[in-house]
Amino acid sequence: MSVEGGDEIQRECHAYIRQHGVLTTGEVMSSEPGRLPFKKIIHAVGPRWRSKAYEADHVRDLETCIENCLDKMIDLGLTSIAIPPISTGIYGFPLELAVETIVKTVSRLDKEMDLPGKIVFIDNKTDSLQFFQQELRALTHSVKIPSQPRKTTKRPGKSIYIRVF
């Protein structure tokens, strides 16, 4: 997994795969956080972008992935989750479309389920965070999100946060 988290995360993931098989698109599993300062890590398999011709399928798969992450959060009794722009790295999902899909899915589920705690949209890339900011502003025109790094801004009256590193 990551040097910061320690080898125990990778061992736990390998053990899960041996017992349950490889996760497919949209599926999630959780592990202990190793040395990371979290209660759990939710591992999610987002869709691999094939082409614009499959865009509707890819969007549905990403929505399912986000739904499963939030379901797992609730099942584990967690009160917060950090969601990066899933599938936008080596899986090639267009960043702007992924962020739009993630924010709209979280917003819809928050209305349907009244999600507990907070949801943090994270990434270490400024362009990703700018897209998250744009999507949140589009949903709530009154949101004030700072352009300064290292801030956390709450969307008024809702459980969705954006954390800017």
PDB file of C-alpha atoms in Angstrom:
ATOM      1  CA  MET A   1       0.000   0.000   0.000  1.00  0.00           C
ATOM      2  CA  SER A   2       1.986   2.968   1.228  1.00  0.00           C
ATOM      3  CA  VAL A   3       5.123   3.288   3.266  1.00  0.00           C
ATOM      4  CA  GLU A   4       3.311   5.632   5.656  1.00  0.00           C
ATOM      5  CA  GLY A   5       0.578   3.092   6.352  1.00  0.00           C
ATOM      6  CA  GLY A   6       2.905   0.183   6.822  1.00  0.00           C
ATOM      7  CA  ASP A   7       3.019  -3.296   5.367  1.00  0.00           C
ATOM      8  CA  GLU A   8       0.112  -4.520   7.496  1.00  0.00           C
ATOM      9  CA  ILE A   9      -2.385  -2.786   5.182  1.00  0.00           C
ATOM     10  CA  GLN A  10      -1.022  -4.629   2.161  1.00  0.00           C
ATOM     11  CA  ARG A  11      -1.011  -7.943   4.040  1.00  0.00           C
ATOM     12  CA  GLU A  12      -4.632  -7.436   5.088  1.00  0.00           C
ATOM     13  CA  CYS A  13      -5.653  -6.615   1.507  1.00  0.00           C
ATOM     14  CA  HIS A  14      -3.888  -9.736   0.189  1.00  0.00           C
ATOM     15  CA  ALA A  15      -5.610 -11.854   2.839  1.00  0.00           C
ATOM     16  CA  TYR A  16      -8.990 -10.402   1.855  1.00  0.00           C
ATOM     17  CA  ILE A  17      -8.380 -11.208  -1.819  1.00  0.00           C
ATOM     18  CA  ARG A  18      -7.306 -14.774  -0.986  1.00  0.00           C
ATOM     19  CA  GLN A  19     -10.502 -15.268   1.000  1.00  0.00           C
ATOM     20  CA  HIS A  20     -13.028 -13.323  -1.119  1.00  0.00           C
ATOM     21  CA  GLY A  21     -11.437 -12.863  -4.527  1.00  0.00           C
ATOM     22  CA  VAL A  22     -10.424  -9.722  -6.375  1.00  0.00           C
ATOM     23  CA  LEU A  23     -12.745  -6.747  -6.077  1.00  0.00           C
ATOM     24  CA  THR A  24     -14.531  -5.777  -9.261  1.00  0.00           C
ATOM     25  CA  THR A  25     -15.589  -2.319 -10.426  1.00  0.00           C
ATOM     26  CA  GLY A  26     -17.723  -0.591  -7.828  1.00  0.00           C
ATOM     27  CA  GLU A  27     -16.857  -2.968  -5.003  1.00  0.00           C
ATOM     28  CA  VAL A  28     -15.283  -1.861  -1.735  1.00  0.00           C
ATOM     29  CA  MET A  29     -13.605  -3.452   1.245  1.00  0.00           C
ATOM     30  CA  SER A  30     -12.214  -2.065   4.454  1.00  0.00           C
ATOM     31  CA  SER A  31      -8.967  -2.623   6.270  1.00  0.00           C
ATOM     32  CA  GLU A  32      -7.302  -1.464   9.418  1.00  0.00           C
ATOM     33  CA  PRO A  33      -5.357   1.772   8.913  1.00  0.00           C
ATOM     34  CA  GLY A  34      -1.938   0.448   9.767  1.00  0.00           C
ATOM     35  CA  ARG A  35       0.110   3.401  10.984  1.00  0.00           C
ATOM     36  CA  LEU A  36      -2.176   5.983   9.388  1.00  0.00           C
ATOM     37  CA  PRO A  37      -4.219   8.191  11.749  1.00  0.00           C
ATOM     38  CA  PHE A  38      -7.629   6.829  10.725  1.00  0.00           C
ATOM     39  CA  LYS A  39     -10.087   4.304  12.115  1.00  0.00           C
ATOM     40  CA  LYS A  40     -10.384   2.371   8.848  1.00  0.00           C
ATOM     41  CA  ILE A  41      -9.424   2.538   5.204  1.00  0.00           C
ATOM     42  CA  ILE A  42     -12.120   1.867   2.625  1.00  0.00           C
ATOM     43  CA  HIS A  43     -10.560   0.496  -0.549  1.00  0.00           C
ATOM     44  CA  ALA A  44     -12.691   1.139  -3.636  1.00  0.00           C
ATOM     45  CA  VAL A  45     -12.392  -0.026  -7.224  1.00  0.00           C
ATOM     46  CA  GLY A  46     -13.581   2.674  -9.569  1.00  0.00           C
ATOM     47  CA  PRO A  47     -14.260   2.220 -13.261  1.00  0.00           C
ATOM     48  CA  ARG A  48     -11.482   2.132 -15.824  1.00  0.00           C
ATOM     49  CA  TRP A  49     -12.218   4.687 -18.564  1.00  0.00           C
ATOM     50  CA  ARG A  50     -12.396   2.974 -21.946  1.00  0.00           C
ATOM     51  CA  SER A  51     -13.827   5.676 -24.186  1.00  0.00           C
ATOM     52  CA  LYS A  52     -16.447   8.407 -24.485  1.00  0.00           C
ATOM     53  CA  ALA A  53     -18.719   5.814 -26.127  1.00  0.00           C
ATOM     54  CA  TYR A  54     -19.037   4.136 -22.696  1.00  0.00           C
ATOM     55  CA  GLU A  55     -19.393   7.352 -20.701  1.00  0.00           C
ATOM     56  CA  ALA A  56     -22.877   6.595 -19.348  1.00  0.00           C
ATOM     57  CA  ASP A  57     -21.725   3.160 -18.144  1.00  0.00           C
ATOM     58  CA  HIS A  58     -18.591   4.631 -16.566  1.00  0.00           C
ATOM     59  CA  VAL A  59     -20.610   7.296 -14.742  1.00  0.00           C
ATOM     60  CA  ARG A  60     -23.052   4.679 -13.408  1.00  0.00           C
ATOM     61  CA  ASP A  61     -20.132   2.538 -12.235  1.00  0.00           C
ATOM     62  CA  LEU A  62     -18.561   5.502 -10.429  1.00  0.00           C
ATOM     63  CA  GLU A  63     -21.911   6.336  -8.804  1.00  0.00           C
ATOM     64  CA  THR A  64     -22.145   2.739  -7.594  1.00  0.00           C
ATOM     65  CA  CYS A  65     -18.605   2.924  -6.245  1.00  0.00           C
ATOM     66  CA  ILE A  66     -19.411   6.083  -4.254  1.00  0.00           C
ATOM     67  CA  GLU A  67     -22.684   4.579  -2.985  1.00  0.00           C
ATOM     68  CA  ASN A  68     -20.795   1.498  -1.806  1.00  0.00           C
ATOM     69  CA  CYS A  69     -18.162   3.635  -0.069  1.00  0.00           C
ATOM     70  CA  LEU A  70     -20.836   5.539   1.837  1.00  0.00           C
ATOM     71  CA  ASP A  71     -22.714   2.324   2.673  1.00  0.00           C
ATOM     72  CA  LYS A  72     -19.469   0.854   4.029  1.00  0.00           C
ATOM     73  CA  MET A  73     -18.875   4.014   6.063  1.00  0.00           C
ATOM     74  CA  ILE A  74     -22.307   3.608   7.651  1.00  0.00           C
ATOM     75  CA  ASP A  75     -21.893  -0.158   8.140  1.00  0.00           C
ATOM     76  CA  LEU A  76     -18.606   0.451   9.979  1.00  0.00           C
ATOM     77  CA  GLY A  77     -20.198   3.120  12.175  1.00  0.00           C
ATOM     78  CA  LEU A  78     -17.824   5.802  10.924  1.00  0.00           C
ATOM     79  CA  THR A  79     -18.771   9.465  11.144  1.00  0.00           C
ATOM     80  CA  SER A  80     -16.516  10.775   8.397  1.00  0.00           C
ATOM     81  CA  ILE A  81     -14.965   9.741   5.129  1.00  0.00           C
ATOM     82  CA  ALA A  82     -12.415  11.300   2.792  1.00  0.00           C
ATOM     83  CA  ILE A  83     -13.143  10.804  -0.910  1.00  0.00           C
ATOM     84  CA  PRO A  84     -10.512  11.508  -3.569  1.00  0.00           C
ATOM     85  CA  PRO A  85     -11.308  11.814  -7.283  1.00  0.00           C
ATOM     86  CA  ILE A  86     -11.625   8.047  -7.728  1.00  0.00           C
ATOM     87  CA  SER A  87     -10.516   6.538 -11.055  1.00  0.00           C
ATOM     88  CA  THR A  88      -8.815   9.691 -12.330  1.00  0.00           C
ATOM     89  CA  GLY A  89      -5.271   8.415 -11.996  1.00  0.00           C
ATOM     90  CA  ILE A  90      -4.105   5.330 -13.866  1.00  0.00           C
ATOM     91  CA  TYR A  91      -7.731   4.387 -14.622  1.00  0.00           C
ATOM     92  CA  GLY A  92      -7.982   7.451 -16.897  1.00  0.00           C
ATOM     93  CA  PHE A  93     -11.433   8.746 -15.911  1.00  0.00           C
ATOM     94  CA  PRO A  94     -11.674  12.416 -16.974  1.00  0.00           C
ATOM     95  CA  LEU A  95     -11.100  14.485 -13.849  1.00  0.00           C
ATOM     96  CA  GLU A  96     -13.884  17.024 -14.308  1.00  0.00           C
ATOM     97  CA  LEU A  97     -16.496  14.338 -15.055  1.00  0.00           C
ATOM     98  CA  ALA A  98     -15.360  12.211 -12.114  1.00  0.00           C
ATOM     99  CA  VAL A  99     -15.554  15.113  -9.672  1.00  0.00           C
ATOM    100  CA  GLU A 100     -18.973  16.147 -10.995  1.00  0.00           C
ATOM    101  CA  THR A 101     -20.231  12.577 -10.627  1.00  0.00           C
ATOM    102  CA  ILE A 102     -18.800  12.168  -7.127  1.00  0.00           C
ATOM    103  CA  VAL A 103     -20.194  15.444  -5.778  1.00  0.00           C
ATOM    104  CA  LYS A 104     -23.643  14.944  -7.320  1.00  0.00           C
ATOM    105  CA  THR A 105     -23.816  11.356  -6.047  1.00  0.00           C
ATOM    106  CA  VAL A 106     -22.817  12.365  -2.520  1.00  0.00           C
ATOM    107  CA  SER A 107     -25.303  15.238  -2.565  1.00  0.00           C
ATOM    108  CA  ARG A 108     -28.122  12.966  -3.767  1.00  0.00           C
ATOM    109  CA  LEU A 109     -27.340  10.326  -1.158  1.00  0.00           C
ATOM    110  CA  ASP A 110     -27.100  12.929   1.592  1.00  0.00           C
ATOM    111  CA  LYS A 111     -30.625  14.069   0.750  1.00  0.00           C
ATOM    112  CA  GLU A 112     -31.929  10.493   0.556  1.00  0.00           C
ATOM    113  CA  MET A 113     -30.158   9.060   3.591  1.00  0.00           C
ATOM    114  CA  ASP A 114     -29.144  12.051   5.749  1.00  0.00           C
ATOM    115  CA  LEU A 115     -25.550  10.855   5.899  1.00  0.00           C
ATOM    116  CA  PRO A 116     -23.892  10.947   9.316  1.00  0.00           C
ATOM    117  CA  GLY A 117     -20.862  13.059  10.058  1.00  0.00           C
ATOM    118  CA  LYS A 118     -18.828  14.705   7.361  1.00  0.00           C
ATOM    119  CA  ILE A 119     -17.538  13.950   3.912  1.00  0.00           C
ATOM    120  CA  VAL A 120     -14.194  15.397   2.939  1.00  0.00           C
ATOM    121  CA  PHE A 121     -13.228  15.742  -0.718  1.00  0.00           C
ATOM    122  CA  ILE A 122      -9.473  15.423  -0.905  1.00  0.00           C
ATOM    123  CA  ASP A 123      -6.596  15.308  -3.309  1.00  0.00           C
ATOM    124  CA  ASN A 124      -3.050  16.582  -3.414  1.00  0.00           C
ATOM    125  CA  LYS A 125      -3.589  18.220  -6.803  1.00  0.00           C
ATOM    126  CA  THR A 126      -4.866  21.776  -7.001  1.00  0.00           C
ATOM    127  CA  ASP A 127      -6.837  21.208 -10.213  1.00  0.00           C
ATOM    128  CA  SER A 128      -8.847  18.399  -8.584  1.00  0.00           C
ATOM    129  CA  LEU A 129      -9.712  20.591  -5.636  1.00  0.00           C
ATOM    130  CA  GLN A 130     -10.714  23.442  -7.941  1.00  0.00           C
ATOM    131  CA  PHE A 131     -13.162  21.108  -9.682  1.00  0.00           C
ATOM    132  CA  PHE A 132     -14.548  20.004  -6.306  1.00  0.00           C
ATOM    133  CA  GLN A 133     -14.972  23.683  -5.386  1.00  0.00           C
ATOM    134  CA  GLN A 134     -16.760  24.427  -8.674  1.00  0.00           C
ATOM    135  CA  GLU A 135     -19.146  21.510  -8.229  1.00  0.00           C
ATOM    136  CA  LEU A 136     -19.948  22.467  -4.653  1.00  0.00           C
ATOM    137  CA  ARG A 137     -20.547  26.064  -5.705  1.00  0.00           C
ATOM    138  CA  ALA A 138     -22.870  24.869  -8.470  1.00  0.00           C
ATOM    139  CA  LEU A 139     -24.898  22.911  -5.896  1.00  0.00           C
ATOM    140  CA  THR A 140     -24.973  25.678  -3.315  1.00  0.00           C
ATOM    141  CA  HIS A 141     -24.514  29.116  -4.792  1.00  0.00           C
ATOM    142  CA  SER A 142     -23.891  30.629  -1.348  1.00  0.00           C
ATOM    143  CA  VAL A 143     -20.829  28.502  -0.546  1.00  0.00           C
ATOM    144  CA  LYS A 144     -17.675  30.427   0.225  1.00  0.00           C
ATOM    145  CA  ILE A 145     -14.623  28.272  -0.320  1.00  0.00           C
ATOM    146  CA  PRO A 146     -11.219  29.821   0.281  1.00  0.00           C
ATOM    147  CA  SER A 147      -8.559  29.783  -2.353  1.00  0.00           C
ATOM    148  CA  GLN A 148      -5.906  29.509   0.358  1.00  0.00           C
ATOM    149  CA  PRO A 149      -4.483  26.021   0.933  1.00  0.00           C
ATOM    150  CA  ARG A 150      -4.770  24.130   4.226  1.00  0.00           C
ATOM    151  CA  LYS A 151      -8.312  25.226   5.012  1.00  0.00           C
ATOM    152  CA  THR A 152     -11.516  23.331   5.656  1.00  0.00           C
ATOM    153  CA  THR A 153     -14.826  24.824   4.593  1.00  0.00           C
ATOM    154  CA  LYS A 154     -18.236  23.516   5.523  1.00  0.00           C
ATOM    155  CA  ARG A 155     -21.112  23.768   3.116  1.00  0.00           C
ATOM    156  CA  PRO A 156     -23.807  25.599   5.136  1.00  0.00           C
ATOM    157  CA  GLY A 157     -26.390  23.289   6.660  1.00  0.00           C
ATOM    158  CA  LYS A 158     -25.015  20.129   5.102  1.00  0.00           C
ATOM    159  CA  SER A 159     -22.561  17.396   5.961  1.00  0.00           C
ATOM    160  CA  ILE A 160     -20.242  17.862   2.997  1.00  0.00           C
ATOM    161  CA  TYR A 161     -16.828  19.422   3.459  1.00  0.00           C
ATOM    162  CA  ILE A 162     -13.981  20.180   1.159  1.00  0.00           C
ATOM    163  CA  ARG A 163     -10.536  20.088   2.640  1.00  0.00           C
ATOM    164  CA  VAL A 164      -7.950  21.994   0.730  1.00  0.00           C
ATOM    165  CA  PHE A 165      -4.369  20.873   1.351  1.00  0.00           C
TER     166      PHE A 165
END
